[in-house]
Coordinates of C-alpha atoms in Angstrom, one line a residue:
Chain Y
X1 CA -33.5 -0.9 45.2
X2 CA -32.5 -2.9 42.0
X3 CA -35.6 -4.0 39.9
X4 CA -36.4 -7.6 40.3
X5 CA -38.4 -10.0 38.4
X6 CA -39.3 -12.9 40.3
X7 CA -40.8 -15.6 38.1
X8 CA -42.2 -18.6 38.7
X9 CA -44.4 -21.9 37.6
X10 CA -46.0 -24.0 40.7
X11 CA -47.6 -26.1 42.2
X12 CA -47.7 -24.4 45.6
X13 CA -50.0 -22.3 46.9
X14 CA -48.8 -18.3 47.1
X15 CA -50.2 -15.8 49.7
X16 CA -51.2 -12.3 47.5
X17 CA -49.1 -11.0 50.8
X18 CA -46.0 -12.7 49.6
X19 CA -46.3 -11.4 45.7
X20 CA -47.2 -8.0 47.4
X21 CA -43.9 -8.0 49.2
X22 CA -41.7 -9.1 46.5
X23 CA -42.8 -5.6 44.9
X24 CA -42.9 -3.3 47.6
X25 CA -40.8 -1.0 47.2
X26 CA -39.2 2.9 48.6
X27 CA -39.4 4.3 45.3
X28 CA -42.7 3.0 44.0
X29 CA -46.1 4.8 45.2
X30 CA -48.0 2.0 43.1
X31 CA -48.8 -1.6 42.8
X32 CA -51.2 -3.3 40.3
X33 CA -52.2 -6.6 40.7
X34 CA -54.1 -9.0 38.5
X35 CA -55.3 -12.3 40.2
X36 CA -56.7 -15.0 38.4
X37 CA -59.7 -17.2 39.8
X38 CA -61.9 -20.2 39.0
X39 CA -65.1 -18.9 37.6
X40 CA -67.6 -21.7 38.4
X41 CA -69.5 -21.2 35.0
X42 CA -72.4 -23.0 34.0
X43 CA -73.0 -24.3 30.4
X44 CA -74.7 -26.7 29.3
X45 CA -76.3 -28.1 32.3
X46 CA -72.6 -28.7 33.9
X47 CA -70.8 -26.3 35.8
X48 CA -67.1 -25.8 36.1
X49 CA -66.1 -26.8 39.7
X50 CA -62.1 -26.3 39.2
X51 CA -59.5 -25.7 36.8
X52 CA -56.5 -27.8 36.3
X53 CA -53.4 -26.4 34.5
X54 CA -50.3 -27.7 32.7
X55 CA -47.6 -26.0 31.3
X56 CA -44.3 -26.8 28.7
X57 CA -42.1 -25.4 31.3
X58 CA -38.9 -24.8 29.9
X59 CA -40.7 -22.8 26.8
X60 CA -43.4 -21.1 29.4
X61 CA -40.8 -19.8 31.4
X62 CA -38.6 -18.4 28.5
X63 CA -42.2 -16.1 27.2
X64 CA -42.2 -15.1 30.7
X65 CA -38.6 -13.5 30.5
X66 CA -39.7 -12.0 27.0
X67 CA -42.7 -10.5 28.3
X68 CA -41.1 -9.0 31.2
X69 CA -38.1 -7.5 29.1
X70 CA -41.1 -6.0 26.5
X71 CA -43.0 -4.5 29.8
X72 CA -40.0 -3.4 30.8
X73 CA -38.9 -1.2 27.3
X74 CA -42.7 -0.1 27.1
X75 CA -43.4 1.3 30.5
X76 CA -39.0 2.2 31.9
X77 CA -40.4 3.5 35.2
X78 CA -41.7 -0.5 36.2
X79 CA -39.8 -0.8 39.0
X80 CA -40.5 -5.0 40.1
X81 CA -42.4 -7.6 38.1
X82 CA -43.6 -10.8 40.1
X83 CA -45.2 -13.6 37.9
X84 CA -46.4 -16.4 40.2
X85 CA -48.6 -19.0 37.8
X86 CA -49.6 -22.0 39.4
X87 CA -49.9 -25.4 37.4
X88 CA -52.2 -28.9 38.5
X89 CA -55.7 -27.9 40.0
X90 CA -55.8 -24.7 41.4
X91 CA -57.8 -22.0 42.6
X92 CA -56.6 -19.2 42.4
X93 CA -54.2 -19.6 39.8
X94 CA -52.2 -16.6 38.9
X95 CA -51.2 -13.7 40.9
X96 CA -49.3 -10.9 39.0
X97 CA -47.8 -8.1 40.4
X98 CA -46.0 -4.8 39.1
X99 CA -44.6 -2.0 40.7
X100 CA -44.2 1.8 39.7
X101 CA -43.7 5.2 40.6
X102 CA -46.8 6.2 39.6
X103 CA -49.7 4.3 38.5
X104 CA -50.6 4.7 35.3
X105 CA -47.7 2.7 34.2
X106 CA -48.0 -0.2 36.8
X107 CA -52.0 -0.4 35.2
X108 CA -50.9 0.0 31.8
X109 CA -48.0 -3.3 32.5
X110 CA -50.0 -5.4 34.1
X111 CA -52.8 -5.4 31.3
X112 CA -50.3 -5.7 28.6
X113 CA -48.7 -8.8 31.4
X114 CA -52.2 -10.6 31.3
X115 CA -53.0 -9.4 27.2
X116 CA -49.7 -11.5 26.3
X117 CA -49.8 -14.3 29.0
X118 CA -53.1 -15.3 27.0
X119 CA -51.9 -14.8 23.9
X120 CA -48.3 -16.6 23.8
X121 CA -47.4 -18.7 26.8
X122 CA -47.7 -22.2 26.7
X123 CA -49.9 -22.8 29.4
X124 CA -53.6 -25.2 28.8
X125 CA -56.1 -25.4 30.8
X126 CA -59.0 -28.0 31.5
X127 CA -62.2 -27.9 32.8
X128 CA -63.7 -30.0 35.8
X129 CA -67.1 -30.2 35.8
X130 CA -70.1 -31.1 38.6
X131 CA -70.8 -34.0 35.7
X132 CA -67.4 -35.7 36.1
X133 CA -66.8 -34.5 32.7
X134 CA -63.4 -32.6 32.0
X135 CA -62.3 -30.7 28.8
X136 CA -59.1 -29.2 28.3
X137 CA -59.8 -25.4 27.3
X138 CA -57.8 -23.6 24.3
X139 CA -57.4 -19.7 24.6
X140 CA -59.3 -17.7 22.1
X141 CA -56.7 -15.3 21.9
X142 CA -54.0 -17.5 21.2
X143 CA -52.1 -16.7 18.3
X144 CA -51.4 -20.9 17.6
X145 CA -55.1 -22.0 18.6
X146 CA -57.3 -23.4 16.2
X147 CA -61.4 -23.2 17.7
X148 CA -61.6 -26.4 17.2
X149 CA -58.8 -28.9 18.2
X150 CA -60.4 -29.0 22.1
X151 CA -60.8 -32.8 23.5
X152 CA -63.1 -34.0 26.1
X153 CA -62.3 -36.5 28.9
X154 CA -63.6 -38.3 31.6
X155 CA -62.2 -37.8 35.1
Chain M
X1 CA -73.3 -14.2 45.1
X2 CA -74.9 -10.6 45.6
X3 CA -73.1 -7.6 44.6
X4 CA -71.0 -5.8 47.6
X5 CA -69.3 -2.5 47.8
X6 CA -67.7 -2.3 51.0
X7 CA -66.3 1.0 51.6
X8 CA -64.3 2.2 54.6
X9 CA -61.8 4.8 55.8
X10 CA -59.9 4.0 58.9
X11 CA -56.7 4.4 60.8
X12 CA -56.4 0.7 61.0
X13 CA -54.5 -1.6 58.7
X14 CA -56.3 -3.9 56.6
X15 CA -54.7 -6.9 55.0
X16 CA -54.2 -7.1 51.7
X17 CA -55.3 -10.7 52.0
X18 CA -58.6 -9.7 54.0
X19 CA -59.1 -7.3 50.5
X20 CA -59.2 -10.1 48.4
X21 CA -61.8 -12.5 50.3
X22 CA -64.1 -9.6 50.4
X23 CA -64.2 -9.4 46.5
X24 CA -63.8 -13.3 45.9
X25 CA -66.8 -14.7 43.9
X26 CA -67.4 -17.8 42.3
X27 CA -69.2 -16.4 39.8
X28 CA -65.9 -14.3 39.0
X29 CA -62.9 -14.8 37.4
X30 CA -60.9 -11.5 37.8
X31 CA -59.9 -9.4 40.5
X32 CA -58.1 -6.1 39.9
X33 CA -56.0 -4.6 42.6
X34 CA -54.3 -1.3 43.3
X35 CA -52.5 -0.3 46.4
X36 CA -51.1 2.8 46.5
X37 CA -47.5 3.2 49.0
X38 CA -45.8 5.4 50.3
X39 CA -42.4 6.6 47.5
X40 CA -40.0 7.9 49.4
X41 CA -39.4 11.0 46.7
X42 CA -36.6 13.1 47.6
X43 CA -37.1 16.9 46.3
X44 CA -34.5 19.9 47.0
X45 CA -32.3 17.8 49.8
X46 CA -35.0 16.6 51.8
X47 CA -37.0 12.9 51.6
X48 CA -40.8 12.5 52.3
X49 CA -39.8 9.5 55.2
X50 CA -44.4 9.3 55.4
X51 CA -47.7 10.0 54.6
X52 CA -50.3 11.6 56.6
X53 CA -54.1 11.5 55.0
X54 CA -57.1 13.5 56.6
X55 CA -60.4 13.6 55.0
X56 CA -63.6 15.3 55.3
X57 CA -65.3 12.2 56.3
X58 CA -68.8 12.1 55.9
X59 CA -68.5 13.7 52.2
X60 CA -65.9 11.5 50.6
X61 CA -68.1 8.4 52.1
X62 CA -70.8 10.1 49.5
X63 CA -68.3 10.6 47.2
X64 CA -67.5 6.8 47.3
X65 CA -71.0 5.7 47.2
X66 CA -71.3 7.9 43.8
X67 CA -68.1 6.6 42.7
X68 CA -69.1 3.3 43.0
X69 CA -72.4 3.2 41.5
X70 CA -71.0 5.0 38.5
X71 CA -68.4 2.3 37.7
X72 CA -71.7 -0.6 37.9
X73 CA -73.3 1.5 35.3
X74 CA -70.0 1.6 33.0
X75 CA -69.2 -1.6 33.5
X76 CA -72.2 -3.8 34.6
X77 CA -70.4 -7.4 35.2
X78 CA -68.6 -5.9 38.0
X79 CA -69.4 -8.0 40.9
X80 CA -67.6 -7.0 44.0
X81 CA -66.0 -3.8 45.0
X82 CA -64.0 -2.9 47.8
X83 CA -62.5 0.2 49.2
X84 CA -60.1 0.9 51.8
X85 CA -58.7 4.3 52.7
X86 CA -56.2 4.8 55.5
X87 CA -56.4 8.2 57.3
X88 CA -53.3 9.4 59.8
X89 CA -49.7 8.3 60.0
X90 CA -49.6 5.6 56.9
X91 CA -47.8 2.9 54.5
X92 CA -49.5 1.1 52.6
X93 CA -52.7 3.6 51.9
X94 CA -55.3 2.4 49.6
X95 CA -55.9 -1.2 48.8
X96 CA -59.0 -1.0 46.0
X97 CA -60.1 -4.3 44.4
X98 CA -62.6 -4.9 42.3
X99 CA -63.8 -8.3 40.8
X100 CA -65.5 -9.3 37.6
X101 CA -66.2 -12.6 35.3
X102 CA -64.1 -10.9 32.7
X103 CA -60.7 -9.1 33.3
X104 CA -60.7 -6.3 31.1
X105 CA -64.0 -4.9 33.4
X106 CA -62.6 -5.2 36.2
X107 CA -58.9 -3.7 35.2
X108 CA -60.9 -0.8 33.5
X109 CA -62.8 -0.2 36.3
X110 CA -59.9 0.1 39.4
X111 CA -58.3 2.7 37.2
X112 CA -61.4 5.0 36.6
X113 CA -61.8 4.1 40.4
X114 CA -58.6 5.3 41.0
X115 CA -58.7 9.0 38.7
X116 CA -61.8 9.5 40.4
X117 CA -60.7 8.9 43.7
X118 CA -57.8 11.5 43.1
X119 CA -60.2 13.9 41.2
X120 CA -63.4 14.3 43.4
X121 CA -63.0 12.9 46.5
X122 CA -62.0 14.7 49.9
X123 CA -58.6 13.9 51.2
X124 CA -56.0 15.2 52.2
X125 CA -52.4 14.2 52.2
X126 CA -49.2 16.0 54.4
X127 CA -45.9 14.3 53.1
X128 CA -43.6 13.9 56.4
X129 CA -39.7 14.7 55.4
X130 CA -36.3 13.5 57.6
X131 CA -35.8 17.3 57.7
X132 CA -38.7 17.4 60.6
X133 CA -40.6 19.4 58.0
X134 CA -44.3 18.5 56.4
X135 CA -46.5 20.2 54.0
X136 CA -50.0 19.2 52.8
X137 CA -49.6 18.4 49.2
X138 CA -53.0 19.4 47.3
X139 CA -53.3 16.6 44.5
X140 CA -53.0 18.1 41.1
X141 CA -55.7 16.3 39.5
X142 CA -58.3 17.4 41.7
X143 CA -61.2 19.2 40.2
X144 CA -61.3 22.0 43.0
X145 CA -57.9 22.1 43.4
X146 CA -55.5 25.0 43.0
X147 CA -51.3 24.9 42.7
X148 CA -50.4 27.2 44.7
X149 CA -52.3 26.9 48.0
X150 CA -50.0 24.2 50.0
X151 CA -49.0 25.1 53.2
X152 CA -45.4 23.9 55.1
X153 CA -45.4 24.0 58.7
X154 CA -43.4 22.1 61.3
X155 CA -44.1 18.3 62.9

């Protein structure tokens, strides 16, 4: 079957059955997935009780297609590629799925998927806390973040 | 949430969605997933239609056990871990999913789960061909395994 590469931005809810079937496939003995999930830290005396994400869309969903062409010169064998991020507040939030032949190349994608979703896709992310507090979140491991441009808010 | 390692090997189908609740954490925001298919290889004219797995039961439940506790020492944020091994006539075979705060633990730790898995631990596969043959494939990376002792026979 043809290699597909389903991507998407959301604010619908995905079963991990559904992202598990768009990469099923005859020819592929492997499929890696990555999911996402609210991690209810606790800092500070406030704990995180969801996540709420936004996105620049148009330019989010043209770094997917880059990413997938770069996992796809890296590791030839990846058979499908599903990207399902979901935006607004969310838990869980992304389910990422690749198929191969054989594993090691499905693993090797789909940390090299996440590695780069982190570092150059336009997605933010704020914090709810217990508190009523809310901060949005920079990555750390984006390449255009600056520590210390984060804002707080009240929700 | 307590640490889990549920391990099991059964006939019966397990969902992939029943995988995931049993490694869902709120102290986690990570889970890792493999599940290994069924690829319909075709090899001189004939194609493997299924997989049959047998295992030596009560050993590669120790092996698991061992296996498990060796990846909490590696990589000691690793929260949840579960296991599932179909035996018999099957597609899909292993969903594995383990969950950790971090995501690089818990995608480092399903693939040493995974080489381990095909390296120490006691099962068997036969693949099933459309020419109504079978043979039990030994797995090459397995520590006591040897090339040339797979055996064809009829189903």
């Amino acid at each position: 079957d043809a290699a597909s590469t389903p991507t998407s931005l959301s604010r619908d809810w995905l079963s991990v059955q559904e992202v598990v079937d768009a990469v099923s496939s005859s020819s592929c003995g492997a499929i890696s997935v990555f999911i996402g999930t609210t991690r209810e830290d606790e800092l500070d005396g406030r704990k995180v009780i969801g996540l709420e994400y936004e996105a620049y869309e148009l330019m989010a969903q043209s770094e997917f297609t880059k990413l997938c062409a770069d996992i796809r010169e890296r590791w030839p064998t990846v058979t499908h590629i599903c990207v399902h991020h979901r935006l607004g507040w969310v838990r869980p939030v992304l389910p990422w799925q690749i198929s191969s032949p054989h594993r090691h190349d499905s693993q090797q994608a789909i940390q090299r998927c996440i590695d780069q979703l982190k570092a150059n896709i336009p997605i933010w992310k704020k914090e709810v806390y217990d508190t009523q507090d809310s901060s949005w979140k920079e990555n750390a491991e984006c390449s255009w973040s600056t520590r210390n441009k984060s804002s707080s808010e009240s929700v």
